[in-house]
mmCIF file of C-alpha atoms and ligand atoms in Angstrom:
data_model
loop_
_atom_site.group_PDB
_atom_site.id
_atom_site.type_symbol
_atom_site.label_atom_id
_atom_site.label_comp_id
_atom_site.label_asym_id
_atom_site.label_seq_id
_atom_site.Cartn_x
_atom_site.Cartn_y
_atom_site.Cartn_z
ATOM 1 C CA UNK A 1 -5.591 -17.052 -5.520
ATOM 2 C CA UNK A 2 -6.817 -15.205 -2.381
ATOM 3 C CA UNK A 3 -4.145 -12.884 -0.657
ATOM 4 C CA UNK A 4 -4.683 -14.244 2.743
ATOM 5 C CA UNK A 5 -7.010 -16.773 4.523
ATOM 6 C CA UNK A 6 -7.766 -16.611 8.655
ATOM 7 C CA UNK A 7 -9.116 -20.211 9.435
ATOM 8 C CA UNK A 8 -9.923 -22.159 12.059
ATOM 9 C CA UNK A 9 -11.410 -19.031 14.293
ATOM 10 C CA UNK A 10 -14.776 -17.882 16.029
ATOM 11 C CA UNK A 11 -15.792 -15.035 13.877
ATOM 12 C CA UNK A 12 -17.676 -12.177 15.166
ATOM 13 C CA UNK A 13 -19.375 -9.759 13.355
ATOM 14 C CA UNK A 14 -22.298 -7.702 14.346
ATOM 15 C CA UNK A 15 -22.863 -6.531 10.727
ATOM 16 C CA UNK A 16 -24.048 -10.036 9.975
ATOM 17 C CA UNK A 17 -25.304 -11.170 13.696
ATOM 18 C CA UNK A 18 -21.998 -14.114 13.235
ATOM 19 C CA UNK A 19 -20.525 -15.522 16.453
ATOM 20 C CA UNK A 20 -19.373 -18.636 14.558
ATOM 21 C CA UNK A 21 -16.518 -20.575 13.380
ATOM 22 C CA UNK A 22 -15.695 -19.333 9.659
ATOM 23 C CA UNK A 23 -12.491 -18.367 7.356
ATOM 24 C CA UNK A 24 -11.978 -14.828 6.486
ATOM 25 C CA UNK A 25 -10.762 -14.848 2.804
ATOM 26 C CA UNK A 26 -8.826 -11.217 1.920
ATOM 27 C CA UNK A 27 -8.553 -10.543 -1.718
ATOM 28 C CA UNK A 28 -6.333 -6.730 -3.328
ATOM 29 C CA UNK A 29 -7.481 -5.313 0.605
ATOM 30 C CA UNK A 30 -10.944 -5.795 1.128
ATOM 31 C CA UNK A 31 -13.152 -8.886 2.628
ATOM 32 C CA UNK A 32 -14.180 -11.320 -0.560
ATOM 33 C CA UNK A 33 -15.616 -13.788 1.724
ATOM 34 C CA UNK A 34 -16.951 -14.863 5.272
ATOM 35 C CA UNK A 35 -18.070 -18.773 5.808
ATOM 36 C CA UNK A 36 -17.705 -22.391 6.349
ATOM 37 C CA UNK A 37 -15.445 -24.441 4.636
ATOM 38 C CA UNK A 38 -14.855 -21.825 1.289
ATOM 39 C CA UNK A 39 -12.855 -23.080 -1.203
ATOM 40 C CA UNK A 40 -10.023 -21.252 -3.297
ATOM 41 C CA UNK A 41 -6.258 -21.234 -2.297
ATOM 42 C CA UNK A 42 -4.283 -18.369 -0.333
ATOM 43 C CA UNK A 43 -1.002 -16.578 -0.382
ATOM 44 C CA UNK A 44 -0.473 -16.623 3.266
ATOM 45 C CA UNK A 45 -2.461 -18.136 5.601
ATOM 46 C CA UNK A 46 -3.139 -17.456 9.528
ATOM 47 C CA UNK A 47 -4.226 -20.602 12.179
ATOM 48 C CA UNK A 48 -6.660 -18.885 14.274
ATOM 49 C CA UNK A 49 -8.000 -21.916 15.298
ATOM 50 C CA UNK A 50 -9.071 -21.144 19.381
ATOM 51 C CA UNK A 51 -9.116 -17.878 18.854
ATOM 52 C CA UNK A 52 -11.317 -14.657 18.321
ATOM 53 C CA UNK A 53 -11.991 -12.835 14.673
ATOM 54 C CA UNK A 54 -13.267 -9.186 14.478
ATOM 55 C CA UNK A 55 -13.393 -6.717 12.326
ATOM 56 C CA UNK A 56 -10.610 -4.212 13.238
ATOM 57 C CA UNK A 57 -11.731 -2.376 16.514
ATOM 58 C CA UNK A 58 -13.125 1.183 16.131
ATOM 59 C CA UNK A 59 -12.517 3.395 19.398
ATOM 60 C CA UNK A 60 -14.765 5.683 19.352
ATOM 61 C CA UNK A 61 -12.819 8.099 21.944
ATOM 62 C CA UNK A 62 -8.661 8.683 21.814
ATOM 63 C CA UNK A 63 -6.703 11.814 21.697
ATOM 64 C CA UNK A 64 -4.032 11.218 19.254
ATOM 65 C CA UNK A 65 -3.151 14.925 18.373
ATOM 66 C CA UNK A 66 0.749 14.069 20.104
ATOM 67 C CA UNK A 67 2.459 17.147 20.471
ATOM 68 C CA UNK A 68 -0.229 19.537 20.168
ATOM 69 C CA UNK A 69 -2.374 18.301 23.157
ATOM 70 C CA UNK A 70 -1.359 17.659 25.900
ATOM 71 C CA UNK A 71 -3.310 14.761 26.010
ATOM 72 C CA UNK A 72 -1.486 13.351 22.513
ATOM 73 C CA UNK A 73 -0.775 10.229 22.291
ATOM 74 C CA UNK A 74 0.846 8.381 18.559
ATOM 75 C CA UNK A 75 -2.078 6.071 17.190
ATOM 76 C CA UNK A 76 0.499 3.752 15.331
ATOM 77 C CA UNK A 77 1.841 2.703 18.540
ATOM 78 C CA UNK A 78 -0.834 2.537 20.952
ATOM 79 C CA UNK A 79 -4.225 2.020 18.824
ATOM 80 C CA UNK A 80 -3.222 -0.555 15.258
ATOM 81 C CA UNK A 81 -1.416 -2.632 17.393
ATOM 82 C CA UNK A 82 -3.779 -3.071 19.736
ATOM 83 C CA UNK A 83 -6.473 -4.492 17.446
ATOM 84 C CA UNK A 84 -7.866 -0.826 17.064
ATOM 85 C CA UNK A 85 -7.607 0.176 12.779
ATOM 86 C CA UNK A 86 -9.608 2.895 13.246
ATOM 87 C CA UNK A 87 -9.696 5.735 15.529
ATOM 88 C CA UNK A 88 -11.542 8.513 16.445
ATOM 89 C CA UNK A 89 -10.339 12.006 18.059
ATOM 90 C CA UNK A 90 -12.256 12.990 20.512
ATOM 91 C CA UNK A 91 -11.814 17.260 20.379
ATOM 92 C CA UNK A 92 -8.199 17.472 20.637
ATOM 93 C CA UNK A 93 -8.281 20.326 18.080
ATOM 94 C CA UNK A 94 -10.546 23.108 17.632
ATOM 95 C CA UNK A 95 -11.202 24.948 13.888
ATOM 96 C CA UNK A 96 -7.551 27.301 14.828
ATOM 97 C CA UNK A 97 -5.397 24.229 15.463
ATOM 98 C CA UNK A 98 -7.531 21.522 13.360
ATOM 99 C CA UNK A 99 -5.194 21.897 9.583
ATOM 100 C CA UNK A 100 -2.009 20.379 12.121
ATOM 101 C CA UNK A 101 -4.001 16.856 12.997
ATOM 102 C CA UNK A 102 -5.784 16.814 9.711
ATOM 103 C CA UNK A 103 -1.674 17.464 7.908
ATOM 104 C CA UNK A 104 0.543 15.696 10.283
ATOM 105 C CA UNK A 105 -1.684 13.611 12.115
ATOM 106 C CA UNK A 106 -4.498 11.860 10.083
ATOM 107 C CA UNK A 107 -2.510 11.755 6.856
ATOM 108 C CA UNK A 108 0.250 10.586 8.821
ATOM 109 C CA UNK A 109 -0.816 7.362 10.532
ATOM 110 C CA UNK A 110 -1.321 4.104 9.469
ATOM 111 C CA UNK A 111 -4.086 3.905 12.280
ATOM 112 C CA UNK A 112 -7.629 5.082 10.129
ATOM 113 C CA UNK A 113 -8.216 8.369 12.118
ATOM 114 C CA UNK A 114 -11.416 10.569 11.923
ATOM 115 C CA UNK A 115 -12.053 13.451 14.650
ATOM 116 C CA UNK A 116 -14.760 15.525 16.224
ATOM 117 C CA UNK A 117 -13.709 18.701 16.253
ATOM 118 C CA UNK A 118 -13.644 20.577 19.884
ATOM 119 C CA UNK A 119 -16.871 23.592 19.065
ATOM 120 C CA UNK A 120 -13.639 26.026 20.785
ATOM 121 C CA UNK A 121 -10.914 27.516 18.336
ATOM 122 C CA UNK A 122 -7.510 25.917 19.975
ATOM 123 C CA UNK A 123 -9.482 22.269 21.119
ATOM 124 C CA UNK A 124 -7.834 20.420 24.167
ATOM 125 C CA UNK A 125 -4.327 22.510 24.361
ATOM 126 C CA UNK A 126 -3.387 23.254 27.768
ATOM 127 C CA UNK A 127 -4.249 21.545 31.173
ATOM 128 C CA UNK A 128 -4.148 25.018 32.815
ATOM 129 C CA UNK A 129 -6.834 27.024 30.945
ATOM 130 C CA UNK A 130 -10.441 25.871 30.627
ATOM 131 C CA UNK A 131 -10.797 25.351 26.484
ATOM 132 C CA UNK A 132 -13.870 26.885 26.206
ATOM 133 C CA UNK A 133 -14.104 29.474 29.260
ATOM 134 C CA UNK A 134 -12.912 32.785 27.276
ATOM 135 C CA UNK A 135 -15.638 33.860 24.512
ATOM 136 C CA UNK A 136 -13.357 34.910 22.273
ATOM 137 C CA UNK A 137 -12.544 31.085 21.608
ATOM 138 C CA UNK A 138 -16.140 29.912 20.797
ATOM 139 C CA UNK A 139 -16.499 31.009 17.084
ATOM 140 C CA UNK A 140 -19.569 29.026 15.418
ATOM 141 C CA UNK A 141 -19.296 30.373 11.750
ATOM 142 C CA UNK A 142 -14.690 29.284 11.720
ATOM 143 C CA UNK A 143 -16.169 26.055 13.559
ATOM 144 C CA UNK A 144 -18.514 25.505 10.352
ATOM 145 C CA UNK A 145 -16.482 25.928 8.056
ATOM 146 C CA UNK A 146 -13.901 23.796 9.166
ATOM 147 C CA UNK A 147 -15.933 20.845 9.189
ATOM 148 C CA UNK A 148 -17.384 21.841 5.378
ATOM 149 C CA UNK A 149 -13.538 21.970 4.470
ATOM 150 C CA UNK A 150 -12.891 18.416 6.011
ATOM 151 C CA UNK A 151 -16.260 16.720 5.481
ATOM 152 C CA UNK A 152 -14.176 13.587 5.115
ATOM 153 C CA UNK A 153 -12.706 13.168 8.124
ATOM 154 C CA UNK A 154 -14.749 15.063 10.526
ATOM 155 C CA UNK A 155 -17.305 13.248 12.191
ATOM 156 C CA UNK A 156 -18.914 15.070 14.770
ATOM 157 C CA UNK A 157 -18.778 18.311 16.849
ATOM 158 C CA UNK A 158 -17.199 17.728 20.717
ATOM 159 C CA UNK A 159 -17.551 20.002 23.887
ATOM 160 C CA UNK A 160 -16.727 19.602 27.653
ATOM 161 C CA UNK A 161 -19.171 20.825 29.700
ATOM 162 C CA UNK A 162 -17.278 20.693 32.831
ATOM 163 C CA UNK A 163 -17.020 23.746 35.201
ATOM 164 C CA UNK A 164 -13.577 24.428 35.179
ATOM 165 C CA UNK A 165 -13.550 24.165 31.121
ATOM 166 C CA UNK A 166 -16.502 26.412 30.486
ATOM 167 C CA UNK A 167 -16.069 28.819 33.764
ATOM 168 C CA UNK A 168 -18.739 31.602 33.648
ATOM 169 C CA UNK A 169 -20.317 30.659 30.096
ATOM 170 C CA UNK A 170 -22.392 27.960 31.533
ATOM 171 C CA UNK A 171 -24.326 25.689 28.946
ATOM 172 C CA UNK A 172 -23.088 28.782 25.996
ATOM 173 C CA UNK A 173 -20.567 26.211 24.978
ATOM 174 C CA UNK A 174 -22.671 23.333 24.910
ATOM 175 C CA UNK A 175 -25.579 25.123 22.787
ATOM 176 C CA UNK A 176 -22.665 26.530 20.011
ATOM 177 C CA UNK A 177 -21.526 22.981 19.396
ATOM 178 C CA UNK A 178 -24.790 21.839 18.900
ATOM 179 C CA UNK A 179 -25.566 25.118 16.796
ATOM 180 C CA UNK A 180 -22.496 23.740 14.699
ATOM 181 C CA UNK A 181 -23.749 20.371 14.998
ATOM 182 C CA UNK A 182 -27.329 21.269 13.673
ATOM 183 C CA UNK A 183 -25.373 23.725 10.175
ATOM 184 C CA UNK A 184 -23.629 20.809 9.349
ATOM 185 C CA UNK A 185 -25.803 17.729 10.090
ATOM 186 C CA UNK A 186 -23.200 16.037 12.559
ATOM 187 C CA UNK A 187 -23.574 14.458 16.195
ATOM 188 C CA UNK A 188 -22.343 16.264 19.064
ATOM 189 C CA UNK A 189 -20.312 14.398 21.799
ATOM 190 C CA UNK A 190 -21.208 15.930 24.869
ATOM 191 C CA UNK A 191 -18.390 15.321 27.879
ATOM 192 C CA UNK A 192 -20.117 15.346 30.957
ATOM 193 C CA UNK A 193 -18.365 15.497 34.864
ATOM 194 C CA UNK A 194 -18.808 18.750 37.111
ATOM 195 C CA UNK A 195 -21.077 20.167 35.493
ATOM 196 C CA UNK A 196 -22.283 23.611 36.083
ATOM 197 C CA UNK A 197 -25.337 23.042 35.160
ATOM 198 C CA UNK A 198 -27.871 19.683 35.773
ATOM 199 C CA UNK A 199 -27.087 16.797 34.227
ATOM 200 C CA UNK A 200 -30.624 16.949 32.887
ATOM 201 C CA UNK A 201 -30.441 19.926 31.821
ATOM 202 C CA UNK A 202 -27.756 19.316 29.812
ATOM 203 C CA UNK A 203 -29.496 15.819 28.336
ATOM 204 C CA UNK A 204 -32.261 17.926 27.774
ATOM 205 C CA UNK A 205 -30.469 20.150 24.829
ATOM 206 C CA UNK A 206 -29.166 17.526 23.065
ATOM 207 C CA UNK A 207 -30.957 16.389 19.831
ATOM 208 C CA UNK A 208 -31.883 12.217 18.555
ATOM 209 C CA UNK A 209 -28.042 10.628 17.633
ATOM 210 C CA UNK A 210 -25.655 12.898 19.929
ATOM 211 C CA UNK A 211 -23.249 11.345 22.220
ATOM 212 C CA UNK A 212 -22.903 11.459 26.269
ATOM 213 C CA UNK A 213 -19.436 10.380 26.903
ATOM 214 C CA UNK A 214 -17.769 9.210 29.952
ATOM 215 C CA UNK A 215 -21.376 7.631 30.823
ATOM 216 C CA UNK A 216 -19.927 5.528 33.582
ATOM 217 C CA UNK A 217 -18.168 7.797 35.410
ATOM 218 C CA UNK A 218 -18.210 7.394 39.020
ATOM 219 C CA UNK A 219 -20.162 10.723 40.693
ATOM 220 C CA UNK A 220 -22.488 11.882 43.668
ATOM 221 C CA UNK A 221 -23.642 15.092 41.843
ATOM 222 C CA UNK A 222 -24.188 14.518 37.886
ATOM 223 C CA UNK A 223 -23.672 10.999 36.746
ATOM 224 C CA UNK A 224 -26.433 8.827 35.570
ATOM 225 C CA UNK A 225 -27.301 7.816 38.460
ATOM 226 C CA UNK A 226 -29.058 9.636 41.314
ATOM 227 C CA UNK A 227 -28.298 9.440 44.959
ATOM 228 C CA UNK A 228 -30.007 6.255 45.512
ATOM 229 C CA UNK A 229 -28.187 4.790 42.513
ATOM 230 C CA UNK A 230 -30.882 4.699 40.355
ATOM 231 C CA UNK A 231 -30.998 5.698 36.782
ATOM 232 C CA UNK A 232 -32.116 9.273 36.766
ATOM 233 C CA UNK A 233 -35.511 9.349 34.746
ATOM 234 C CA UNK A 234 -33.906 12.236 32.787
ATOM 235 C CA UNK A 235 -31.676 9.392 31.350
ATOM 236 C CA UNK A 236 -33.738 6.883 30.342
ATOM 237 C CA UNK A 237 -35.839 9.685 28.809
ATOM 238 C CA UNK A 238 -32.495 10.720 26.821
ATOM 239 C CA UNK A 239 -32.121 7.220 25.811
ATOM 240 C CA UNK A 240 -35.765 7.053 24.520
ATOM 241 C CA UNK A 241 -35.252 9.564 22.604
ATOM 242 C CA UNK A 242 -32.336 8.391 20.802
ATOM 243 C CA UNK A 243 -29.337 9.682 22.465
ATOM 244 C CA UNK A 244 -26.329 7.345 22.618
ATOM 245 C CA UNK A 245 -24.321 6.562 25.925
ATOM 246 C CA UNK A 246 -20.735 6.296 25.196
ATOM 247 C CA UNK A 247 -17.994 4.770 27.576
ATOM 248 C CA UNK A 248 -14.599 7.115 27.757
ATOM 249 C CA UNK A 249 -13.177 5.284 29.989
ATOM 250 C CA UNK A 250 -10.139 7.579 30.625
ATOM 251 C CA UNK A 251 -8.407 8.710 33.471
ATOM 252 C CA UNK A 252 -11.362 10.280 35.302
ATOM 253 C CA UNK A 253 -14.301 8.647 34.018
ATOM 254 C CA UNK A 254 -15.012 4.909 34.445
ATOM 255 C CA UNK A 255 -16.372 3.268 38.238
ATOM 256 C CA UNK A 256 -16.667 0.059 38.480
ATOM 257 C CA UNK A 257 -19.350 1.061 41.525
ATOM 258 C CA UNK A 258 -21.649 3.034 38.845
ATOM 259 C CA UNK A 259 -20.777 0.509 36.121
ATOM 260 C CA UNK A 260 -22.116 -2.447 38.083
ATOM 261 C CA UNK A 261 -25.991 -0.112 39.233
ATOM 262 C CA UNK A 262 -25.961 1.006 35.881
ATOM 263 C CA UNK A 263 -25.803 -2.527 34.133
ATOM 264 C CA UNK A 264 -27.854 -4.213 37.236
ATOM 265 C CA UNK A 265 -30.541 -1.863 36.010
ATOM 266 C CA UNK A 266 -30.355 -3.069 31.946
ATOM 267 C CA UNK A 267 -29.058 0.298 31.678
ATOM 268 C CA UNK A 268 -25.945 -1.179 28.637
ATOM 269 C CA UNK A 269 -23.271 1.176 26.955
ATOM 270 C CA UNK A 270 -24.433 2.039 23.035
ATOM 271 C CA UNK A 271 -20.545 2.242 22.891
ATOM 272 C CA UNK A 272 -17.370 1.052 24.352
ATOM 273 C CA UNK A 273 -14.683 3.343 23.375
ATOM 274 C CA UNK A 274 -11.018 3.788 25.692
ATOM 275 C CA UNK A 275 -10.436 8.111 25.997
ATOM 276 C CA UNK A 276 -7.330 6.461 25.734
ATOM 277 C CA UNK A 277 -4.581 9.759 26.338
ATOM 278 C CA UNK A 278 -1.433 10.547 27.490
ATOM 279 C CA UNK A 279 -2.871 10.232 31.116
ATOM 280 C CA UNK A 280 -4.915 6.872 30.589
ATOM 281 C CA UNK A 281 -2.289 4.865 28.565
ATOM 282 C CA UNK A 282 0.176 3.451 30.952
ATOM 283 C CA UNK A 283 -3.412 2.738 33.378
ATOM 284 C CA UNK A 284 -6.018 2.490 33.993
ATOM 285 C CA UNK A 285 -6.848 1.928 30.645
ATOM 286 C CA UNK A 286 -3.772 0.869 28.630
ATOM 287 C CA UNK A 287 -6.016 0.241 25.369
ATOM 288 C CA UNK A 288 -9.601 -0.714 24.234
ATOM 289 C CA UNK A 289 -8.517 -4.526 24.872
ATOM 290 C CA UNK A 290 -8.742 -3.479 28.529
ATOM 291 C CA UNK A 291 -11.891 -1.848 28.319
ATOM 292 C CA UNK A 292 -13.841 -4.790 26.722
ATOM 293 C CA UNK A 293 -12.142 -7.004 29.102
ATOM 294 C CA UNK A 294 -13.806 -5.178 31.770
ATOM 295 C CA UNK A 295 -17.295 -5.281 30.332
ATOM 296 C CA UNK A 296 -16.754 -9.131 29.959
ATOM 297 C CA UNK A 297 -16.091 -9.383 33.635
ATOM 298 C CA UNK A 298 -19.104 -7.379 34.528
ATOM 299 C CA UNK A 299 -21.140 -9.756 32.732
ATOM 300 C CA UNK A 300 -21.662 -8.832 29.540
ATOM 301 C CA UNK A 301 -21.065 -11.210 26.015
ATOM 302 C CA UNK A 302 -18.570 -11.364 23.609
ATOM 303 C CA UNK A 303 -20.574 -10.294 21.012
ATOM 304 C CA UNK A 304 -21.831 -7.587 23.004
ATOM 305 C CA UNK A 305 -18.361 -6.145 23.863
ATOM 306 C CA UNK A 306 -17.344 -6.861 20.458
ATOM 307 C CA UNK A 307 -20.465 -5.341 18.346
ATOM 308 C CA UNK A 308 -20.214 -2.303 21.156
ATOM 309 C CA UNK A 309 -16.548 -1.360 19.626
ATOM 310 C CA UNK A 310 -17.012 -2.492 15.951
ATOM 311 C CA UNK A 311 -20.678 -1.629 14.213
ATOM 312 C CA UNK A 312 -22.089 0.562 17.323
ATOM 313 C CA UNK A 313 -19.850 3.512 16.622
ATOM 314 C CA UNK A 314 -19.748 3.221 13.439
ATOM 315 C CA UNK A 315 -23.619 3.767 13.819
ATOM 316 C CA UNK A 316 -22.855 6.817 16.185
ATOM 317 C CA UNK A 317 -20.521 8.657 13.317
ATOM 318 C CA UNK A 318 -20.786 8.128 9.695
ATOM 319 C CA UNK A 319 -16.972 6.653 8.473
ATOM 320 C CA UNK A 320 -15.731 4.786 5.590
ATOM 321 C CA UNK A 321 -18.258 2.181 4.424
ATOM 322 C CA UNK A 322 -17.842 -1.230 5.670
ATOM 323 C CA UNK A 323 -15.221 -0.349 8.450
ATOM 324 C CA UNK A 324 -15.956 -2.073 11.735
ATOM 325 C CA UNK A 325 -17.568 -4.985 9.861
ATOM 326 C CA UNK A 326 -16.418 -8.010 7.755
ATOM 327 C CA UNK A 327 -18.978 -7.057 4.985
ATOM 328 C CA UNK A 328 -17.735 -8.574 0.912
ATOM 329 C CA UNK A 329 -15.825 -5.769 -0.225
ATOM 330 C CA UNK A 330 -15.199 -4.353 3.362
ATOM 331 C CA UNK A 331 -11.468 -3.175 3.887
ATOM 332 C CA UNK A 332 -9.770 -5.912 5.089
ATOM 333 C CA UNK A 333 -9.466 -4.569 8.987
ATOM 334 C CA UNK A 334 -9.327 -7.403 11.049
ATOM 335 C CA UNK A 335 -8.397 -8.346 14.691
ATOM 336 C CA UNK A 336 -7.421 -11.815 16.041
ATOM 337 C CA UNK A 337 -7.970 -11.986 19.900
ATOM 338 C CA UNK A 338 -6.863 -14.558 22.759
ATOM 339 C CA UNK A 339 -9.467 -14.881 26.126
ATOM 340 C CA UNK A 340 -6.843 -16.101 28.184
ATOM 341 C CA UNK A 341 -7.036 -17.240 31.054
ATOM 342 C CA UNK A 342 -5.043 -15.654 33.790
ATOM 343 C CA UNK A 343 -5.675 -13.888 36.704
ATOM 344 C CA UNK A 344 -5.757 -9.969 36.218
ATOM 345 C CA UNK A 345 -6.764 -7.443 38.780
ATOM 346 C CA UNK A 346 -8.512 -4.126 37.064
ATOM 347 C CA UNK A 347 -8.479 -0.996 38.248
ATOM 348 C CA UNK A 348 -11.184 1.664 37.376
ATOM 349 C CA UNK A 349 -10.444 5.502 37.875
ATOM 350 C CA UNK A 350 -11.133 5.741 41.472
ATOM 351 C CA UNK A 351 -8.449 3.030 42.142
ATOM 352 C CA UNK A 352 -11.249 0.278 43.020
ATOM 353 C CA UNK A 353 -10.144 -3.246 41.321
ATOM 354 C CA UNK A 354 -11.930 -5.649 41.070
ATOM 355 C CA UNK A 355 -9.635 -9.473 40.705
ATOM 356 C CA UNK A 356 -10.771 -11.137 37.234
ATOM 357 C CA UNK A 357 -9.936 -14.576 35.956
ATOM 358 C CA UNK A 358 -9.393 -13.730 32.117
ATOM 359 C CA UNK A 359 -8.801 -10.652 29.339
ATOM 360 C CA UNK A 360 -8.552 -10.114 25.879
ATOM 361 C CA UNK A 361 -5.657 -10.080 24.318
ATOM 362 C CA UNK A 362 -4.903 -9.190 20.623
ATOM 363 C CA UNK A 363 -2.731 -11.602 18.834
ATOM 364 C CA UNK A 364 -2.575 -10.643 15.617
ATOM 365 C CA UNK A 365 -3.702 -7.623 13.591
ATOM 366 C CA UNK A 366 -4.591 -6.875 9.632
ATOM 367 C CA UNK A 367 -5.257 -3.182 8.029
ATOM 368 C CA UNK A 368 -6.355 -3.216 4.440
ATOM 369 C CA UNK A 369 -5.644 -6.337 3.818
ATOM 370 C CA UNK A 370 -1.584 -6.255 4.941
ATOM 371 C CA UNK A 371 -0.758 -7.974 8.438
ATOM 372 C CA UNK A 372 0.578 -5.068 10.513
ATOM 373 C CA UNK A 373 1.466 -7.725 13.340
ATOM 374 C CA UNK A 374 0.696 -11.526 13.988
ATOM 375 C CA UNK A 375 1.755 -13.897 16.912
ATOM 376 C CA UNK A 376 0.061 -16.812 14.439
ATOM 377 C CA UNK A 377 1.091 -18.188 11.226
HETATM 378 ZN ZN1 LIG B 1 -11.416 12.446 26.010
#
């Protein structure tokens, strides 16, 4: 007797290169099986007949460190029901404030959280002061040894490399994250918008496997695209040499504009994550759902948008095995969308909308096996 069986669905999983119809059978938490017509009865059983089956979304890019941050927000309310089961902070804490989101945060939530940890000692606390513009915050050796001490949950090394955030230190930030990076053999995600420095520049320090976030931000003077809204050769060079384009959709850092050269040019997201934060949840971003809806209106598939927030990142950090896929013996984190079809005007972050005729819509959500909401039976 299986615990739980979702029939009747489209199942999508990048893990296996599915987009088909199949049952999900969930047996004691995990994934026993994936396929056609599979025999064996089931505790409970959920008709997702017309609809959409993922593994659990994995975002890539959220701030979750509420109360800390500014930019806090609670996972268990805006990620796990959402179709997100696993989440990943994006730098809210630094090595000084990191033992309060690994204590009251991660162990907390239902959500699966992992972080990178900000490369400066207090992370993302205070809108007013730049994180990582006073020296006596950047501390490489506490940095290290907070990730040795948390190896389980910390997943990468994060920095802003934004003028106002790094003030007079120029790229010194930028280069002690990636010294972290290199000690402990973990990406860096490198935030880039007003920079002080070149975008290329910046592309140019970063090693095979780190992380440009907030790649479709809309920008005259250091987005991916130059002037003439072509890809800047710098770019593609980054991206030939292995260095992953994240989304980060935020409140600052998605154009619709730059998303629609960058895509006319083949130039695709590795990853679609939210930046979904106290300043990006109630719009223009609202959740990952949103996000992927987007991407589907600028053209791309559903197993594109899908395999972009379920195996990609997992691919970009190293997490629990078999999270973002439907892999036997997986844990059990699945999603059950809707593509309705409604009309739905999005807005990107400099208030351009564009009028679409459909979006996802989560309709029913599992984590390790238990349903932690369902509009089906
Ligand atoms: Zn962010």
């Amino acid at each position: 007797m299986y615990d739980l069986r979702i029939t009747g669905g489209t199942v999508f999983d990048a893990s296996q290169d599915l987009a088909a119809p199949a049952d999900v059978l969930v047996q004691d938490g995990q994934v026993a099986a994936v396929g056609a017509d599979l025999p064996g009865e089931a505790r409970r059983t959920l008709d997702a007949t017309g609809r959409y089956v993922t593994p659990g979304l994995v975002d890539l890019h959220t701030h979750v460190y509420w109360g800390v941050s500014h930019y806090g927000i609670v996972a268990d309310e805006t990620c796990l029901p959402r179709g997100v089961t696993t989440a990943v902070d994006a730098g809210s804490a630094g090595a000084g404030t990191f033992p309060g989101l690994r204590r009251y945060v991660i162990e907390q939530q239902r959500t699966r959280l992992y972080a990178f940890l900000h490369v400066a000692l207090a992370g993302m606390f205070a809108q007013e002061v730049g994180e990582s513009a006073d020296e006596r915050l950047l501390d490489v050796d506490r940095a290290i040894a907070t990730v040795e001490a948390n190896r389980d949950v910390i997943v990468g090394v994060k920095i802003r490399q934004t003028d106002r955030l790094v003030g007079s230190l120029g790229t010194r930030p930028l280069r002690d994250a990636i010294r972290v990076a290199e000690t402990t053999d973990l990406p860096v995600m490198l935030h880039i918008g007003n920079t002080p420095v070149p975008l290329e520049d910046l592309l140019a320090l970063l090693r095979p496997g780190d992380i440009v976030t907030h790649s479709f931000r809309g920008a005259v003077r250091d987005g991916l695209l130059d002037p003439d809204g072509r890809v800047r050769p710098g770019v593609l060079e980054a991206r030939e040499r292995g260095i992953k384009f994240d989304i980060g959709h935020g409140s600052g850092s998605f154009s619709f504009d730059s998303a629609e050269r960058l895509l006319a040019q083949g130039f695709l997201p590795d990853t679609i994550s939210s930046d979904l934060h106290h300043y990006s949840v109630t719009g223009p971003v609202y959740d990952l759902a949103n996000v992927l809806s987007k991407f589907l209106f600028l053209g791309l598939s559903l197993e594109q948008v899908f395999a972009r927030a379920t195996l990609a990142p997992t691919q970009a950090v190293t997490l629990a095995d078999g999270l973002g896929t439907l892999g036997t013996g997986a844990p059990a984190d699945v999603a059950i969308w809707e593509l309705r079809d409604e009309a739905v005007t999005f807005m990107d972050c400099l208030g351009h909308t564009r009028e679409a005729m459909r979006q996802l819509e989560p309709v029913a959500v599992i984590q390790g096996g238990q349903v932690v909401r369902s509009e089906l039976e």
